[in-house]
CSV table of C-alpha atoms in Angstrom, one decimal:
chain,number,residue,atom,x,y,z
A,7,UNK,CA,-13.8,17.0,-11.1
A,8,UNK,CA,-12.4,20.4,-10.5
A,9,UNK,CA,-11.5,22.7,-8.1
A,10,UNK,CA,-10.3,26.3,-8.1
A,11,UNK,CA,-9.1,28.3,-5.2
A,12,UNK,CA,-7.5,31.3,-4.0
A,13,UNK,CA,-5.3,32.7,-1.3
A,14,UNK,CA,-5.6,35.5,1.8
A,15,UNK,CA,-5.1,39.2,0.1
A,16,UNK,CA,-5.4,37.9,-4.1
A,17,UNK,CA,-1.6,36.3,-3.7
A,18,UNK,CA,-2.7,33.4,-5.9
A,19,UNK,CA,-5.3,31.0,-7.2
A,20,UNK,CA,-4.6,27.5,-8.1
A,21,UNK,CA,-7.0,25.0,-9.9
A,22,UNK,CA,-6.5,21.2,-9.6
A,23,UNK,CA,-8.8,18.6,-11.0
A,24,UNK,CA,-8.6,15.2,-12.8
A,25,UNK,CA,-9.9,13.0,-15.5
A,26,UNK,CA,-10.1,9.2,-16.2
A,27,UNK,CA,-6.3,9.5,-17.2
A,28,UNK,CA,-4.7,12.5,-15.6
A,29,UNK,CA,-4.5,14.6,-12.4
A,30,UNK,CA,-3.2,18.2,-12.8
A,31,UNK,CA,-2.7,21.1,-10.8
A,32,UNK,CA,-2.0,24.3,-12.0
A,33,UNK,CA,-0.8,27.5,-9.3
A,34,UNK,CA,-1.0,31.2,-10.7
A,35,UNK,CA,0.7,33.9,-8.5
A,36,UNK,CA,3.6,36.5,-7.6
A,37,UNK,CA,6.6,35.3,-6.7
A,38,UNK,CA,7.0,38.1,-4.7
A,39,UNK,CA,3.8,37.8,-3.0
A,40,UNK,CA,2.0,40.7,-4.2
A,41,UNK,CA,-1.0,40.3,-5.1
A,42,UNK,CA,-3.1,39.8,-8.2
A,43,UNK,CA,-6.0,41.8,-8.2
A,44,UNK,CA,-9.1,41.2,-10.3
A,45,UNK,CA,-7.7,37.3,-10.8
A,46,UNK,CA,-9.7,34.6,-9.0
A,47,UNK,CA,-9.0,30.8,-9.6
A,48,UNK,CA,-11.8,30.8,-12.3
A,49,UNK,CA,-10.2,33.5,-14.3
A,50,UNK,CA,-6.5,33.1,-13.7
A,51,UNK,CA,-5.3,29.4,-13.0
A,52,UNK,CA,-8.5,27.9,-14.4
A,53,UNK,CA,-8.2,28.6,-18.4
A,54,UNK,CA,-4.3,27.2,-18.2
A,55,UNK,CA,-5.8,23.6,-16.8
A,56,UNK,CA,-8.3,23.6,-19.4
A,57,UNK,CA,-6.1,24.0,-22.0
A,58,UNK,CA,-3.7,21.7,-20.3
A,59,UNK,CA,-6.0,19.1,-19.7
A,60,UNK,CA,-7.8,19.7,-23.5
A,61,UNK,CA,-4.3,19.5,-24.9
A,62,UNK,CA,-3.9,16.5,-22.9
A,63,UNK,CA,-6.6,14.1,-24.0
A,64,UNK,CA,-6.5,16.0,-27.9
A,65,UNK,CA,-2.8,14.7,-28.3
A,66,UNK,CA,-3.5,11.1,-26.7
A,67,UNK,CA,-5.0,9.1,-29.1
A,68,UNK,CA,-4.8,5.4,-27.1
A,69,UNK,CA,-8.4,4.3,-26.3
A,70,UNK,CA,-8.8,3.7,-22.4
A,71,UNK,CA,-6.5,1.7,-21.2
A,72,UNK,CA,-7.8,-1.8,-20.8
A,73,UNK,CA,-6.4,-4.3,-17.5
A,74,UNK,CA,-4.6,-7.0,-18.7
A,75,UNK,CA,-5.7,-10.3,-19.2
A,76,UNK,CA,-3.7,-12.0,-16.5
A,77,UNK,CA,-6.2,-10.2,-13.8
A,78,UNK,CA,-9.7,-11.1,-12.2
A,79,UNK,CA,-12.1,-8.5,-11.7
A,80,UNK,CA,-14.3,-9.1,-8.8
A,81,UNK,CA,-17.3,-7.4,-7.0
A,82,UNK,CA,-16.2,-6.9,-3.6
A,83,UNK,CA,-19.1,-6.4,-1.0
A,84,UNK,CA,-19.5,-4.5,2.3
A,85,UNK,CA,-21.7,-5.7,4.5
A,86,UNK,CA,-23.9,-3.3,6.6
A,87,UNK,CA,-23.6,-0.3,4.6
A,88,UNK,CA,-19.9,0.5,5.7
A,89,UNK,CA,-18.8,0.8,1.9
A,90,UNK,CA,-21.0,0.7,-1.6
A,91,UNK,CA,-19.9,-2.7,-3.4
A,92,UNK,CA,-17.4,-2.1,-6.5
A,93,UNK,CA,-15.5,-4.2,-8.6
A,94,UNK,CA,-11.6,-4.1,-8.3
A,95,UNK,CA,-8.9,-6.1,-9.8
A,96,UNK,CA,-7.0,-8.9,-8.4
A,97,UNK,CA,-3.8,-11.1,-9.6
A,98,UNK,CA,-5.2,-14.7,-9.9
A,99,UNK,CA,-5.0,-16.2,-6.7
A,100,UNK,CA,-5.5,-12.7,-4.4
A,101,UNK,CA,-9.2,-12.3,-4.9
A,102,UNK,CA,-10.6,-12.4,-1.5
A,103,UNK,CA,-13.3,-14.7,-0.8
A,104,UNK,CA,-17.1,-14.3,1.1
A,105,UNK,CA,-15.1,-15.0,4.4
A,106,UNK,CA,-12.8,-12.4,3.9
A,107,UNK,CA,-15.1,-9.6,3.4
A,108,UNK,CA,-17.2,-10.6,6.2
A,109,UNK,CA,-17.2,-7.7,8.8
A,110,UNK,CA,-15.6,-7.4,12.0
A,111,UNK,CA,-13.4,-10.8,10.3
A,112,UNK,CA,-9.6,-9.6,9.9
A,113,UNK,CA,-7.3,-12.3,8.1
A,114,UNK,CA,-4.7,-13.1,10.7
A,115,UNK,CA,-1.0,-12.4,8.7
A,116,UNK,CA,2.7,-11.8,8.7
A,117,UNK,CA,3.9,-8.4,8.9
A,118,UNK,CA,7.2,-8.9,9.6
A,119,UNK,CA,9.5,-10.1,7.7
A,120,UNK,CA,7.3,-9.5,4.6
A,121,UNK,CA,8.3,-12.3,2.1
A,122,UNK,CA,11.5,-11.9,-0.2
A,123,UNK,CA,13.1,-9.6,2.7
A,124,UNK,CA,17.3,-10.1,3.1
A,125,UNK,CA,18.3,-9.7,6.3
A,126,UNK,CA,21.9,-8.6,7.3
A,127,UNK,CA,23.2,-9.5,10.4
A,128,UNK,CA,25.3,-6.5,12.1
A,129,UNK,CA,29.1,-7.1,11.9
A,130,UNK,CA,29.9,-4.8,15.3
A,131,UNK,CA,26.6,-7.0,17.3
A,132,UNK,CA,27.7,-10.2,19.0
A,133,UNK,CA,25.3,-12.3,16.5
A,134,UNK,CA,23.7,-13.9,19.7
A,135,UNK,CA,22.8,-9.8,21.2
A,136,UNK,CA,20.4,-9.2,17.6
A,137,UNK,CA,17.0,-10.3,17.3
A,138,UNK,CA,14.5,-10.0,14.7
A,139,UNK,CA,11.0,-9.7,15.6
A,140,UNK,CA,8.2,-11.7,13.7
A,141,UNK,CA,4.9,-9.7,13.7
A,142,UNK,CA,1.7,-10.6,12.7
A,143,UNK,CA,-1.7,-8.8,12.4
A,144,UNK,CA,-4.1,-8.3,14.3
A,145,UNK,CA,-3.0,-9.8,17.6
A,146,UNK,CA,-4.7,-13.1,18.2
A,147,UNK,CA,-3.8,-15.9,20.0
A,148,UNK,CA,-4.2,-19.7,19.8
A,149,UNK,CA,-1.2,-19.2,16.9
A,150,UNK,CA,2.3,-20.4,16.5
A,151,UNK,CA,5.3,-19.7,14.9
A,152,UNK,CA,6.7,-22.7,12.6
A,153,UNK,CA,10.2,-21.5,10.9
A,154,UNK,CA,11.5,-24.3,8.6
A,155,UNK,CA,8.5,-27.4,9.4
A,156,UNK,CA,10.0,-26.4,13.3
A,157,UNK,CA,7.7,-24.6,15.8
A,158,UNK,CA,9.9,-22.1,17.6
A,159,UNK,CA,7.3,-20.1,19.4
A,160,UNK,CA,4.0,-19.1,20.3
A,161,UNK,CA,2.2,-16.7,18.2
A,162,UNK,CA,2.9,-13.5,19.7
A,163,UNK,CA,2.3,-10.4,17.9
A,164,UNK,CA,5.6,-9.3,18.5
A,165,UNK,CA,7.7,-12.1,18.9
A,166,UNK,CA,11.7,-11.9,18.8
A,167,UNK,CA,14.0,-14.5,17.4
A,168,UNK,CA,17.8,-14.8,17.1
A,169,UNK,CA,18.5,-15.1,13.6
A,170,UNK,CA,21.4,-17.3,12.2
A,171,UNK,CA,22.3,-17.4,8.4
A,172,UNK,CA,20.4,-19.2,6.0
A,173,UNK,CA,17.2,-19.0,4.1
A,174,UNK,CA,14.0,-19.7,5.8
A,175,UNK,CA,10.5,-20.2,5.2
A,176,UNK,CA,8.0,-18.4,8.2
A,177,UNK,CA,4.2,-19.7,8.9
A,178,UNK,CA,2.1,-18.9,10.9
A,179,UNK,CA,0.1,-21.9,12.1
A,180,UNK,CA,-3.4,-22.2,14.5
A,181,UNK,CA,-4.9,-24.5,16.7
A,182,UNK,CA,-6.0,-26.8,13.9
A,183,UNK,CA,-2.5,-27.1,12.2
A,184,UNK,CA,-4.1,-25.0,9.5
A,185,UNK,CA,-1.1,-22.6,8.1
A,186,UNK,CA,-2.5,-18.7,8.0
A,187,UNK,CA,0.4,-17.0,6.0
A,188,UNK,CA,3.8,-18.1,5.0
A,189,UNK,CA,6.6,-16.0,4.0
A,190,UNK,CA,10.3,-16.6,2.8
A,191,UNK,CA,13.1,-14.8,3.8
A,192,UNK,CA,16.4,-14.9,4.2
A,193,UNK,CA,19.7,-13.9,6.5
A,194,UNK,CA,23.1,-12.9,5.6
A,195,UNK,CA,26.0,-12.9,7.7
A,196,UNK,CA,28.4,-9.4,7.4
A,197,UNK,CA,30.4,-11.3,4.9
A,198,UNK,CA,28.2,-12.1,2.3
A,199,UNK,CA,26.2,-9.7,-0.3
């Protein structure tokens, strides 16, 4: 796919297009300005990305590159005509289900703190002034916050907590006692790195 272009007055053309393996854009002009007469994007910036891009794929003599083996390719399906179905590629264990392409049927999860995240507590806040919010997506209710196997709050979209130091382990919980999404994280107090 390619597509050339040029500016008000002749002061350039550009051409930017892309293959399997690279995108490239190419811009011809003045400096100055000025412009270029008699050039147009298919005469002037044009030729250069095809010899670029012919270059390109002449010196790269890898075959296509292939997805490891580690991954699942899966045909993911839009119901209703929203999207054609594809395939796309998941890590084991991330492939999402019939029930999670289902339409109008959003997975209920933590946004923040995403998983892994190190939180500093502020030296110059009174620890008991700072407050981290847990936020999940999209807002639903009938949920509950469980840090550490202890349920510290209802599942508010935007909930606020005061953090103390440790490492911690954050669910999201419904009605049923069914955990939604789990994430880890961890607090540091100003001493520590």
């Amino acid at each position: 796919m390619v597509k050339t272009g040029t500016s008000k007055d002749m002061r350039d053309n550009w051409c930017i297009g892309y293959s399997r393996r690279y995108t490239i854009g190419v811009w011809v002009g003045n400096f100055s300005g000025e412009p270029m007469w008699n050039v147009s994007g298919i005469t002037g910036a044009a030729p250069v990305w095809i010899e670029v891009m012919n270059q390109l794929h002449y010196a790269d003599n890898n075959p296509e590159k292939k997805a490891p083996q580690s991954l699942v390719r899966k045909e993911i399906h839009f119901p209703q005509g929203v999207e054609p179905s594809r395939e796309e590629w998941f890590i084991p264990g991330t492939e999402p289900n019939a029930e999670d392409q289902r339409i109008g049927q959003f997975n209920q999860r933590i946004i923040y703190p995403p998983s892994g995240t190190i939180i500093a507590l502020d030296p110059d806040i009174p620890p008991d002034l700072q407050r981290i919010f847990f936020i999940s997506q999209p807002r639903t209710g009938h949920l509950r916050w469980v840090l550490n196997d202890r349920t510290i709050m209802g599942g508010d979209n935007n909930s606020p907590w005061t953090p103390r130091t440790g490492s911690y382990t954050l669910s999201l919980v419904d009605e049923k006692g069914r955990i939604i999404d789990t994430v880890q994280f961890e607090v540091r107090g100003p001493s520590e790195d």
